[in-house]
Amino acid sequence: MRLEDAKKRVDELHKLLNQYGYEYYVLDKPSVPDSEYDKRMQELIALETEFPQLKTPNSPTQRIGGEVLEGFQKVRHRIPMLSLANAFNEADLRDFDRRVRQTVGDTAYVCELKIDGLAVSLRYENGVFVQGSTRGDGTVGEDITVNLRTVRSIPLQLTEKVTIEVRGEVFMPKRSFAKLNKEREENGEILFANPRNAAAGSLRQLDPKIAASRNLDVFLYAIGENHLELIERHSEGLNYLDRLGLKTNQERRLCSTIDDVLEYIKEWQEKRPDLPYEIDGIVVKVDRYDQQEKLGTTVKSPRWAIAYKFPAEEVMTKLIGIDLSVGRTGVVTPTGILEPVRVAGTTVQRASLHNEDLIKEKDIRIGDYVIVKKAGDIIPEVVRSVPEKRTGKENPFAMPTHCPACGSELVRLEGEVALRCINPKCPAQIREGLIHFVSRNAMNIDGLGEKVITQLFQENLVADVADIYKLTKDQLIQLERMGEKSVQNLLTAIEASKENSLERLLFGLGIRHVGAKAAKILAQTYEHIDRLMDAKEEELQAITDIGEKMANSIVTYFQAPEVKELIDELKSLGVNVTYKGERPQNIADIESPVAGKTIVLTGKLTNLSRNEAKEKLEQLGATVTGSVSKKTDIVIAGADAGSKLEKAQSLDIEIWSEEQFLEILNENEQ
């Protein structure tokens, strides 16, 4: 056969096999028997063998997996893949609906089944699949293109030559999961706990042939980068994905009211066991894209979507002991040791008991039968004891008086329920602090997980976070399960982390009360760690979202001589201590009577919506908050203003009418 004829036939087979695959894996309506598909696939393989130049990355033959990978490259998402806020009951959903309607008015929701799998991003250029990645931390994921090519319901070529990013969930169907675990049992291998873990483990295989053998599936649920101006609604976007040949979940429903949403949830709560795949809830999204944009996002989640989590499964087992752990802030936490039991798809042997007061309040004793559930279907916790099953051999539990890690006396700080070790040299705190420092939301050092940190700590290779940046190849190669490649990758990741923006370092340092959001605000405000270290409590408290407790904690932390030494050491080791992110608009450049002021809106406004008023104030350099405090400069009171107005009056805060506010707006628009 001539090359020209072969190319023509290969193109025909591509179209034919793609069509057969779409009908079988996406539509679930095969038009030909398996034997016909196999016959055409063998014909294509033979042609590609004879004419290797005709084998392309998007050929149907490439779904069986290629060469073994050395590792996964990092991928920065062009638009962050945010996680969803959770709702656990009707009240949470009605609160969400109220907040949405207060901002955008009348709206409709798209309800979708929440697939229990692994979130992925797929990028197509001119209709051809070019890259697939994991969600990762939402900003940076891993390139798993080769493994995603093996998922047969992911088209390698779209029906239109568009450039688009789409997002979805790769999952393992119940049938595939049962088959896989049966094979592993027969081979004497450890069983996967649930289909989600199996799917995640499959996509992170360095050998694509293993991923190909796992029979994964996908549902796409969103357009990531949307350059398609004609599509105005999420529901239209999903229909468009269908037309492109992408697989979406057809059980979705457009709901005009929150009552319709609740009806949908009730329906699927009952039908959930009959599905061929696992779901762990329902996702509710505002349908219109312009309304989504108006609602915006928080640091972690969109304000226009929420995930309703099905009530947690509760099971009974025996509490055989209580273990104590010391966290990075010195808090001693009791954890229940259980007789192994299956809860929500995984075997549970440990469950949170939170604190001593809760143990006493619920009268939980060692030897009790207890009810266990997974909070949010993730974290196992002991709900209550079952006193009627007691035999008299059960033992009440008492918290120790001294730290189980270092022997120092435990204290209970004013207003806290937890017992705390306040020894700064406590080895358990140091270890936990190191684990926090390298974690995903902090310095995000890939390869430095809990086990490796524990090893390093036990071998006296790290005593504080600065020691991480002094590690050498010779030190690391001695560690268990550390080969040449692993060591090199780890050293590269450590070196790369030096370039992180200041907010990651601040969060990683583990300053008490300073979470990821506060770290970002502090980094934006001060831009360099030296300026933050010199900050006084009063000026910190003047910053929106920085309260008295946090301000005191920051000042106290940076006053410690050992902290100053640590920061100097980190600087000398090349760790960045400046803010590299986007800067908010400089208030000094805005000329208006409200620039730099903290303002609260209350009551009904007649000329503007609450959201429009907020936007206009922010454009004039003001910060709009939801509650009145000593930090509030002005309260704008509309009709029927209530408790916020009263509080403002009691604190002698300046109060404006809506008319005064409009006058200011008019003056600044002239």
XYZ file of C-alpha atoms in Angstrom:
670
model
C 0.000 0.000 0.000
C 1.237 3.467 -0.904
C 1.778 6.034 1.866
C -0.903 8.293 0.375
C -3.500 5.482 0.406
C -2.474 4.443 3.911
C -2.908 8.018 5.194
C -6.378 8.211 3.668
C -7.393 4.896 5.288
C -5.892 5.910 8.665
C -7.969 9.133 8.629
C -11.096 7.068 7.843
C -10.344 4.652 10.690
C -9.766 7.557 13.111
C -13.229 8.955 12.345
C -14.859 5.525 12.481
C -13.253 4.432 15.762
C -13.874 7.825 17.395
C -17.547 7.547 16.409
C -17.797 3.962 17.737
C -16.058 5.029 20.967
C -18.362 8.032 21.442
C -21.455 5.860 20.962
C -20.163 3.199 23.367
C -18.482 5.203 26.148
C -20.384 8.513 26.113
C -23.865 7.751 24.780
C -23.911 4.165 26.089
C -25.572 3.201 22.762
C -23.138 1.092 20.713
C -24.012 0.908 17.008
C -21.729 -2.067 16.176
C -20.696 -5.268 18.024
C -17.371 -5.324 19.914
C -15.912 -7.601 17.247
C -16.338 -4.895 14.570
C -14.596 -2.299 16.797
C -11.732 -4.722 17.510
C -11.371 -5.558 13.793
C -11.024 -1.882 12.808
C -8.632 -1.211 15.724
C -6.364 -4.075 14.601
C -6.420 -2.698 11.061
C -5.313 0.720 12.361
C -2.532 -0.796 14.529
C -1.239 -2.711 11.490
C -1.165 0.444 9.340
C 0.618 2.452 12.062
C 3.164 -0.352 12.427
C 3.825 -0.363 8.681
C 3.824 3.446 8.430
C 5.071 4.766 11.837
C 4.949 8.364 10.539
C 1.132 8.088 10.519
C 0.901 7.402 14.283
C -0.304 10.595 16.009
C -0.850 11.459 19.714
C -4.634 11.641 19.123
C -4.855 8.233 17.426
C -7.389 5.814 19.006
C -4.479 3.352 19.413
C -2.862 5.649 22.003
C -5.472 4.845 24.635
C -3.705 1.678 25.727
C -0.818 3.546 27.362
C 2.690 4.432 26.283
C 6.138 4.546 27.854
C 6.636 4.536 31.623
C 6.978 8.111 32.972
C 9.769 9.340 35.249
C 7.451 11.678 37.119
C 4.728 14.329 36.712
C 5.401 17.914 35.687
C 3.668 20.803 37.465
C 0.914 22.718 35.638
C -0.249 26.204 36.679
C -3.995 26.598 36.103
C -4.811 29.704 34.076
C -7.951 30.111 36.175
C -7.806 28.670 39.744
C -9.751 25.444 40.356
C -11.559 26.473 43.533
C -13.148 24.070 45.983
C -16.825 24.372 46.936
C -18.310 25.492 50.233
C -20.485 22.807 51.850
C -24.110 22.708 52.951
C -25.244 19.970 55.328
C -28.946 20.711 55.761
C -31.936 22.637 54.434
C -31.112 25.719 56.512
C -27.630 25.968 54.936
C -29.162 25.824 51.443
C -31.798 28.434 52.235
C -29.062 30.725 53.636
C -27.127 30.260 50.384
C -30.246 31.089 48.346
C -30.933 34.195 50.459
C -27.353 35.488 50.024
C -27.474 34.890 46.264
C -30.834 36.634 45.789
C -29.801 39.587 47.969
C -26.940 40.210 45.563
C -28.325 39.347 42.110
C -32.112 39.250 42.545
C -34.110 36.548 40.796
C -32.064 33.558 39.654
C -32.157 29.920 38.573
C -29.942 27.054 39.708
C -28.420 24.086 37.910
C -28.352 20.995 40.143
C -25.824 18.265 39.359
C -24.821 15.000 41.009
C -21.569 15.425 42.933
C -19.378 12.668 41.523
C -16.961 11.128 44.026
C -13.776 11.135 41.972
C -10.753 13.230 41.106
C -11.109 16.749 39.675
C -9.244 17.289 36.396
C -8.722 20.011 33.804
C -8.620 19.147 30.069
C -7.215 21.555 27.488
C -8.049 21.313 23.777
C -6.384 23.333 21.007
C -8.126 23.452 17.633
C -10.270 20.570 18.839
C -7.312 18.311 19.766
C -6.661 17.140 23.350
C -3.245 18.578 24.302
C -3.066 18.546 28.099
C -4.808 17.151 31.161
C -3.961 17.945 34.770
C -5.088 17.318 38.335
C -6.623 20.044 40.502
C -3.653 19.958 42.935
C -3.906 22.894 45.339
C -6.258 24.744 42.984
C -3.466 26.917 41.570
C -0.891 24.286 40.568
C -1.691 20.707 39.549
C 0.168 17.804 37.915
C 0.348 17.001 34.207
C -1.339 13.591 33.791
C -2.053 13.920 30.049
C -0.676 10.474 29.203
C -2.892 8.750 31.773
C -5.977 10.738 30.812
C -5.562 9.620 27.186
C -6.340 6.105 28.440
C -9.796 7.177 29.693
C -11.949 6.166 26.750
C -14.795 8.586 27.469
C -12.360 11.526 27.074
C -12.339 12.367 23.324
C -8.888 12.926 21.831
C -10.573 15.106 19.206
C -13.683 17.282 19.528
C -16.432 17.619 16.927
C -15.427 21.277 16.407
C -11.956 22.817 16.055
C -12.235 24.990 19.158
C -9.632 25.951 21.758
C -11.170 25.398 25.163
C -10.417 24.298 28.729
C -13.004 22.058 30.388
C -13.206 20.689 33.911
C -14.672 17.536 35.286
C -14.375 14.515 37.526
C -12.621 11.268 36.636
C -14.108 8.360 38.542
C -14.099 4.603 38.750
C -17.504 2.948 38.182
C -18.679 0.608 40.960
C -18.328 -2.404 38.655
C -14.713 -1.586 37.740
C -13.917 -1.004 41.420
C -15.330 -4.369 42.492
C -13.384 -6.127 39.692
C -10.122 -4.329 40.571
C -10.365 -5.165 44.294
C -11.171 -8.805 43.481
C -8.000 -9.011 41.368
C -5.929 -7.370 44.106
C -7.333 -9.764 46.729
C -6.407 -12.750 44.547
C -2.885 -11.341 44.123
C -2.510 -10.749 47.870
C -2.353 -6.949 47.375
C -3.821 -4.255 49.667
C -7.403 -3.418 48.679
C -8.471 0.085 47.709
C -10.693 1.675 50.353
C -13.178 3.205 47.888
C -13.613 4.038 44.184
C -12.335 7.594 44.689
C -9.003 6.411 46.095
C -8.776 3.857 43.308
C -9.374 6.522 40.631
C -6.827 8.911 42.170
C -4.260 6.122 42.518
C -4.801 5.049 38.914
C -4.283 8.536 37.483
C -1.030 8.958 39.415
C 0.507 5.755 38.045
C 3.802 6.371 36.282
C 3.007 3.436 33.979
C 0.093 4.527 31.725
C -0.692 0.876 30.931
C -1.822 0.424 34.554
C -4.093 3.477 34.258
C -5.476 2.066 30.989
C -6.347 -1.244 32.669
C -8.418 0.412 35.417
C -11.475 1.293 33.224
C -11.878 4.868 34.439
C -14.674 7.167 33.294
C -15.327 10.911 33.296
C -18.085 13.501 33.584
C -17.264 17.052 32.467
C -19.088 19.752 34.431
C -17.708 23.184 33.497
C -15.952 25.365 30.963
C -12.742 26.686 32.560
C -11.481 29.390 30.291
C -14.585 30.693 28.587
C -13.990 32.670 25.428
C -17.401 31.759 24.081
C -19.333 35.010 24.351
C -22.523 33.551 22.892
C -22.954 31.203 25.862
C -24.554 33.083 28.733
C -25.610 30.298 31.090
C -24.013 27.297 32.740
C -26.836 25.050 31.454
C -26.090 26.245 27.890
C -22.392 25.585 28.496
C -23.119 21.957 29.460
C -25.262 21.490 26.348
C -22.401 22.910 24.288
C -19.986 20.371 25.823
C -22.416 17.647 24.736
C -22.301 18.973 21.162
C -18.477 18.905 21.242
C -18.609 15.163 22.007
C -17.662 15.566 25.673
C -19.394 13.425 28.292
C -21.553 15.309 30.787
C -23.893 13.914 33.419
C -27.417 13.884 32.031
C -29.095 13.738 35.449
C -28.712 17.509 35.888
C -31.769 19.718 36.356
C -32.527 23.418 36.018
C -34.391 24.636 39.129
C -36.107 28.017 39.428
C -36.531 27.987 43.242
C -34.705 26.618 46.274
C -37.720 24.379 46.927
C -37.130 22.762 43.520
C -33.490 22.250 44.546
C -34.552 20.562 47.793
C -36.914 18.293 45.861
C -34.052 17.263 43.527
C -31.834 16.480 46.530
C -34.526 14.386 48.185
C -35.060 12.435 44.963
C -31.374 11.573 44.539
C -30.869 10.759 48.197
C -33.295 7.900 47.626
C -31.959 6.892 44.176
C -28.265 7.171 45.138
C -27.689 3.419 45.803
C -28.972 2.503 42.332
C -26.380 4.558 40.452
C -23.475 2.704 38.724
C -21.020 5.208 40.267
C -20.540 6.830 43.679
C -21.879 10.276 44.513
C -21.435 12.074 47.817
C -23.854 14.956 47.377
C -25.429 17.483 45.034
C -23.784 20.566 43.527
C -25.963 23.679 43.195
C -24.781 26.444 40.817
C -26.218 29.796 39.789
C -27.064 29.350 36.113
C -26.281 32.775 34.592
C -22.586 33.565 34.052
C -23.105 37.334 34.598
C -24.676 36.588 37.982
C -21.790 34.240 38.836
C -19.372 37.058 38.038
C -21.306 39.528 40.192
C -21.310 37.122 43.150
C -17.558 36.533 42.778
C -15.424 34.253 44.933
C -13.757 34.038 48.322
C -10.091 32.971 48.621
C -11.185 29.310 48.554
C -14.656 29.042 47.020
C -17.067 30.592 44.521
C -20.009 32.433 46.118
C -22.258 31.244 43.269
C -22.083 27.515 44.002
C -22.432 25.185 46.962
C -22.102 21.447 47.530
C -24.846 19.775 49.537
C -23.294 16.806 51.366
C -25.506 13.817 52.075
C -25.919 13.010 55.796
C -23.006 10.996 57.078
C -23.425 7.242 57.523
C -23.341 6.242 61.217
C -22.022 2.850 62.397
C -21.366 1.189 65.763
C -18.027 -0.223 66.907
C -15.966 -0.629 70.064
C -13.633 2.016 71.533
C -10.560 0.004 72.586
C -8.285 2.885 73.585
C -7.542 6.621 73.457
C -4.352 7.968 71.901
C -2.993 11.485 72.565
C -1.262 13.681 69.992
C 0.400 17.083 70.360
C -0.212 19.604 67.542
C 2.072 22.409 66.315
C 0.422 24.932 68.695
C 0.810 22.561 71.665
C -2.852 21.486 71.829
C -3.206 17.922 73.105
C -5.888 16.098 71.131
C -7.432 12.756 72.123
C -8.095 10.264 69.317
C -10.225 7.146 69.747
C -8.683 3.768 68.778
C -11.485 1.612 67.369
C -12.158 -1.941 66.391
C -11.916 -1.622 62.572
C -15.247 -0.766 60.965
C -16.416 0.299 57.457
C -17.753 3.870 57.328
C -18.747 5.613 54.088
C -16.593 3.348 51.950
C -13.389 3.185 54.045
C -12.153 1.095 56.971
C -11.850 3.290 60.061
C -9.598 2.477 63.029
C -9.134 5.955 64.505
C -11.660 8.734 65.126
C -11.527 12.219 66.607
C -12.707 12.774 70.188
C -12.004 16.546 69.947
C -11.247 17.397 73.613
C -11.552 16.362 77.268
C -14.786 18.320 77.879
C -16.540 16.541 75.019
C -15.442 13.115 76.311
C -16.857 13.953 79.750
C -20.022 15.561 78.370
C -20.816 12.507 76.223
C -19.635 10.104 78.957
C -17.382 8.162 76.570
C -15.391 5.383 78.274
C -12.648 3.045 77.077
C -14.358 -0.269 76.250
C -17.659 1.437 75.274
C -19.552 0.670 72.107
C -19.679 4.001 70.269
C -21.387 5.516 67.224
C -18.926 6.708 64.577
C -19.538 8.878 61.512
C -17.467 10.814 58.999
C -17.873 14.554 59.285
C -18.437 15.785 55.742
C -17.832 12.182 54.599
C -14.104 12.752 55.301
C -13.014 12.915 58.959
C -14.130 10.073 61.265
C -15.455 11.205 64.638
C -17.078 9.578 67.660
C -20.648 10.885 67.925
C -21.751 9.264 71.205
C -21.424 6.222 73.406
C -24.030 3.421 73.679
C -24.479 3.064 77.486
C -27.091 0.302 77.193
C -24.392 -2.066 75.885
C -22.076 -1.591 78.891
C -20.884 -4.587 80.876
C -19.298 -2.733 83.818
C -15.755 -3.308 82.564
C -15.556 0.070 80.817
C -13.062 2.654 82.173
C -13.627 6.440 82.355
C -10.866 8.449 80.676
C -8.878 11.251 82.280
C -6.529 13.594 80.396
C -2.924 13.581 81.621
C -1.451 16.465 83.607
C 1.816 16.419 81.624
C 2.677 16.473 77.911
C 2.952 12.937 76.474
C 5.791 14.102 74.187
C 8.067 16.154 76.452
C 6.728 15.729 80.009
C 6.046 19.456 80.554
C 3.016 20.401 82.619
C -0.103 20.976 80.517
C -2.094 24.201 80.931
C -5.562 25.350 79.971
C -5.480 28.934 78.676
C -8.305 31.294 79.599
C -11.365 30.830 77.410
C -10.093 27.577 75.839
C -11.334 24.005 76.270
C -8.112 22.371 75.102
C -5.130 21.430 77.239
C -1.922 22.832 75.829
C 1.812 22.178 76.148
C 3.576 25.549 76.235
C 7.139 24.232 76.065
C 8.652 25.818 72.901
C 11.205 22.972 72.718
C 8.527 20.237 72.701
C 9.609 17.780 69.966
C 6.028 16.960 68.926
C 5.244 20.652 68.325
C 8.449 21.158 66.366
C 7.683 18.127 64.169
C 4.090 19.240 63.532
C 5.306 22.768 62.789
C 7.684 21.376 60.178
C 4.884 19.342 58.581
C 2.721 22.482 58.445
C 5.559 24.559 56.946
C 5.980 22.257 53.929
C 2.242 21.646 53.434
C 0.304 22.504 50.277
C -1.118 25.872 51.423
C 2.180 26.917 52.988
C 5.556 26.428 51.232
C 4.167 23.512 49.178
C 7.358 21.437 49.019
C 6.494 18.369 46.967
C 8.073 15.177 48.330
C 8.339 16.450 51.906
C 5.322 14.710 53.368
C 4.680 13.725 56.978
C 6.694 10.487 56.771
C 9.810 12.137 55.302
C 9.668 15.028 57.802
C 9.335 12.503 60.665
C 12.388 10.621 59.331
C 14.424 13.818 59.037
C 13.414 14.882 62.530
C 14.209 11.504 64.079
C 17.621 11.484 62.381
C 18.303 14.987 63.808
C 18.665 16.424 60.300
C 16.040 19.150 60.880
C 15.297 20.975 64.121
C 13.586 24.049 62.643
C 12.261 25.163 59.244
C 15.576 26.783 58.241
C 17.244 23.351 58.417
C 15.101 22.223 55.470
C 17.096 24.605 53.253
C 20.436 23.155 54.480
C 19.679 19.546 53.498
C 22.223 17.927 51.198
C 22.186 15.041 48.790
C 24.510 13.016 51.039
C 22.130 13.405 54.006
C 18.972 12.536 52.079
C 20.377 9.545 50.195
C 20.887 7.781 53.549
C 17.164 7.854 54.298
C 14.939 4.833 53.800
C 13.240 4.651 50.355
C 15.258 7.594 49.017
C 16.872 6.922 45.658
C 18.955 9.250 43.455
C 15.927 10.482 41.516
C 13.766 11.064 44.625
C 16.558 13.011 46.315
C 17.157 15.198 43.253
C 13.415 15.909 42.873
C 13.170 16.815 46.566
C 16.165 19.171 46.456
C 14.716 20.819 43.335
C 11.339 21.289 45.101
C 13.065 22.774 48.188
C 15.032 25.186 46.002
C 11.891 26.199 44.069
C 10.018 26.952 47.313
C 12.515 29.740 48.075
C 10.761 31.810 45.386
C 7.318 31.618 47.019
C 5.522 34.868 47.723
C 5.597 36.193 51.308
C 2.050 35.060 52.234
C 3.056 31.384 51.908
C 5.989 31.890 54.259
C 3.819 33.756 56.791
C 1.225 30.995 56.794
C 3.949 28.340 56.958
C 5.533 29.900 60.049
C 2.401 28.877 61.945
C 1.786 32.167 63.766
C -1.156 31.568 66.093
C -4.543 32.784 64.716
C -2.991 33.639 61.296
C -4.672 31.563 58.583
C -4.063 31.640 54.817
C -6.414 34.612 54.250
C -4.879 36.732 57.012
C -1.377 35.877 55.754
C -2.343 37.198 52.311
C -3.766 40.432 53.779
C -0.618 40.979 55.869
C 1.667 40.278 52.902
C -0.276 42.715 50.686
C -0.266 45.407 53.375
C 3.390 45.246 54.451
C 5.001 43.770 51.291
C 8.220 42.863 53.193
C 8.612 40.763 56.335
C 10.840 43.401 57.996
C 8.015 45.956 57.923
C 5.599 43.410 59.400
C 8.083 42.508 62.158
C 8.209 46.194 63.185
C 4.413 46.605 63.173
C 2.624 47.716 66.355
C -0.592 46.191 67.677
C -2.614 49.351 67.049
C -1.703 49.603 63.364
C -2.327 45.864 62.851
C -5.776 46.193 64.390
C -6.554 49.005 61.978
C -6.320 46.516 59.086
C -9.647 45.002 58.004
C -10.040 41.375 59.187
C -7.142 41.660 61.693
C -8.639 41.535 65.194
C -7.184 42.151 68.641
C -6.248 38.512 69.283
C -4.466 38.134 65.950
C -2.652 41.466 66.257
C -1.392 40.518 69.732
C -0.315 37.091 68.480
C 1.655 38.592 65.533
C 3.494 41.132 67.699
C 4.264 38.533 70.398
C 5.559 36.088 67.787
C 7.959 38.506 66.102
C 9.247 39.862 69.435
C 10.767 36.491 70.314
C 14.587 36.585 69.768
C 14.598 33.034 68.327
C 12.038 34.108 65.687
C 14.190 37.074 64.633
C 17.172 34.705 64.342
C 15.081 32.275 62.260
C 13.945 34.994 59.829
C 17.535 36.223 59.420
C 18.651 32.660 58.756
C 15.909 32.091 56.153
C 16.959 35.315 54.404
C 20.605 34.204 54.351
C 19.531 30.883 52.819
C 17.822 32.703 49.942
C 14.179 32.352 51.010
C 12.072 35.175 49.548
C 10.496 37.494 52.163
C 8.626 39.879 49.853
C 5.104 39.866 48.440
C 4.965 38.878 44.756
C 1.226 38.776 44.146
C -1.195 41.332 42.726
C -1.494 44.500 44.733
C -4.846 46.031 45.608
C -5.486 49.507 44.270
C -3.468 52.083 46.152
C -5.873 54.072 48.330
C -3.424 56.983 48.408
C -4.089 57.479 44.711
C -7.846 57.820 45.219
C -9.248 61.235 46.057
C -12.559 60.858 47.878
C -13.962 61.515 51.362
C -14.333 57.751 51.961
C -10.890 56.581 50.767
C -9.332 54.370 53.443
C -12.557 54.344 55.513
C -14.338 51.232 56.814
C -18.061 51.468 56.039
C -21.120 49.396 56.967
C -24.376 49.489 54.962
C -27.622 48.824 56.819
C -31.355 49.107 56.125
C -33.098 49.357 52.738
C -31.588 51.574 50.059
C -34.086 52.972 47.520
C -31.791 54.263 44.752
C -29.152 51.527 44.630
C -29.000 47.839 45.419
C -26.798 46.858 48.356
C -24.276 45.348 45.961
C -24.175 48.430 43.695
C -23.582 50.645 46.723
C -20.757 48.366 47.882
C -19.104 48.439 44.439
C -19.264 52.240 44.256
C -17.800 52.637 47.730
C -14.943 50.263 46.921
C -14.228 52.203 43.716
C -13.853 55.277 45.928
C -11.281 53.463 48.085
C -13.528 52.405 50.983
C -13.666 48.988 52.633
C -17.222 47.669 53.116
C -17.794 45.209 55.957
C -20.869 43.443 57.269
C -20.697 44.249 60.972
C -20.285 47.349 63.128
C -17.231 47.531 65.416
C -14.812 50.081 66.869
C -12.971 49.957 63.538
C -16.040 51.193 61.625
C -15.714 54.786 60.425
C -19.135 55.377 58.837
C -22.519 53.618 58.850
C -24.829 54.360 55.897
C -28.389 53.795 57.135
C -31.313 53.253 54.791
C -34.983 52.722 55.698
C -35.853 50.319 58.545
C -32.247 50.175 59.811
C -32.121 48.063 62.973
C -29.483 46.763 65.403
C -26.453 47.885 63.350
C -27.671 51.488 63.505
C -28.265 51.194 67.261
C -24.761 49.793 67.779
C -23.239 52.578 65.678
C -25.062 55.171 67.809
C -23.822 53.551 71.036
C -20.211 53.605 69.719
C -20.592 57.221 68.523
C -19.811 56.266 64.920
C -20.561 58.748 62.124
C -23.926 57.974 60.495
C -24.954 58.957 56.973
C -28.383 58.880 55.382
C -28.799 57.485 51.891
C -29.174 61.087 50.627
C -25.782 62.085 52.105
C -24.209 59.029 50.503
C -25.704 59.904 47.081
C -24.419 63.480 47.348
C -20.866 62.130 47.864
C -21.284 59.836 44.865
C -22.532 62.680 42.653
C -19.658 64.960 43.691
C -17.080 62.299 42.821
C -18.700 61.435 39.481
C -18.630 65.061 38.288
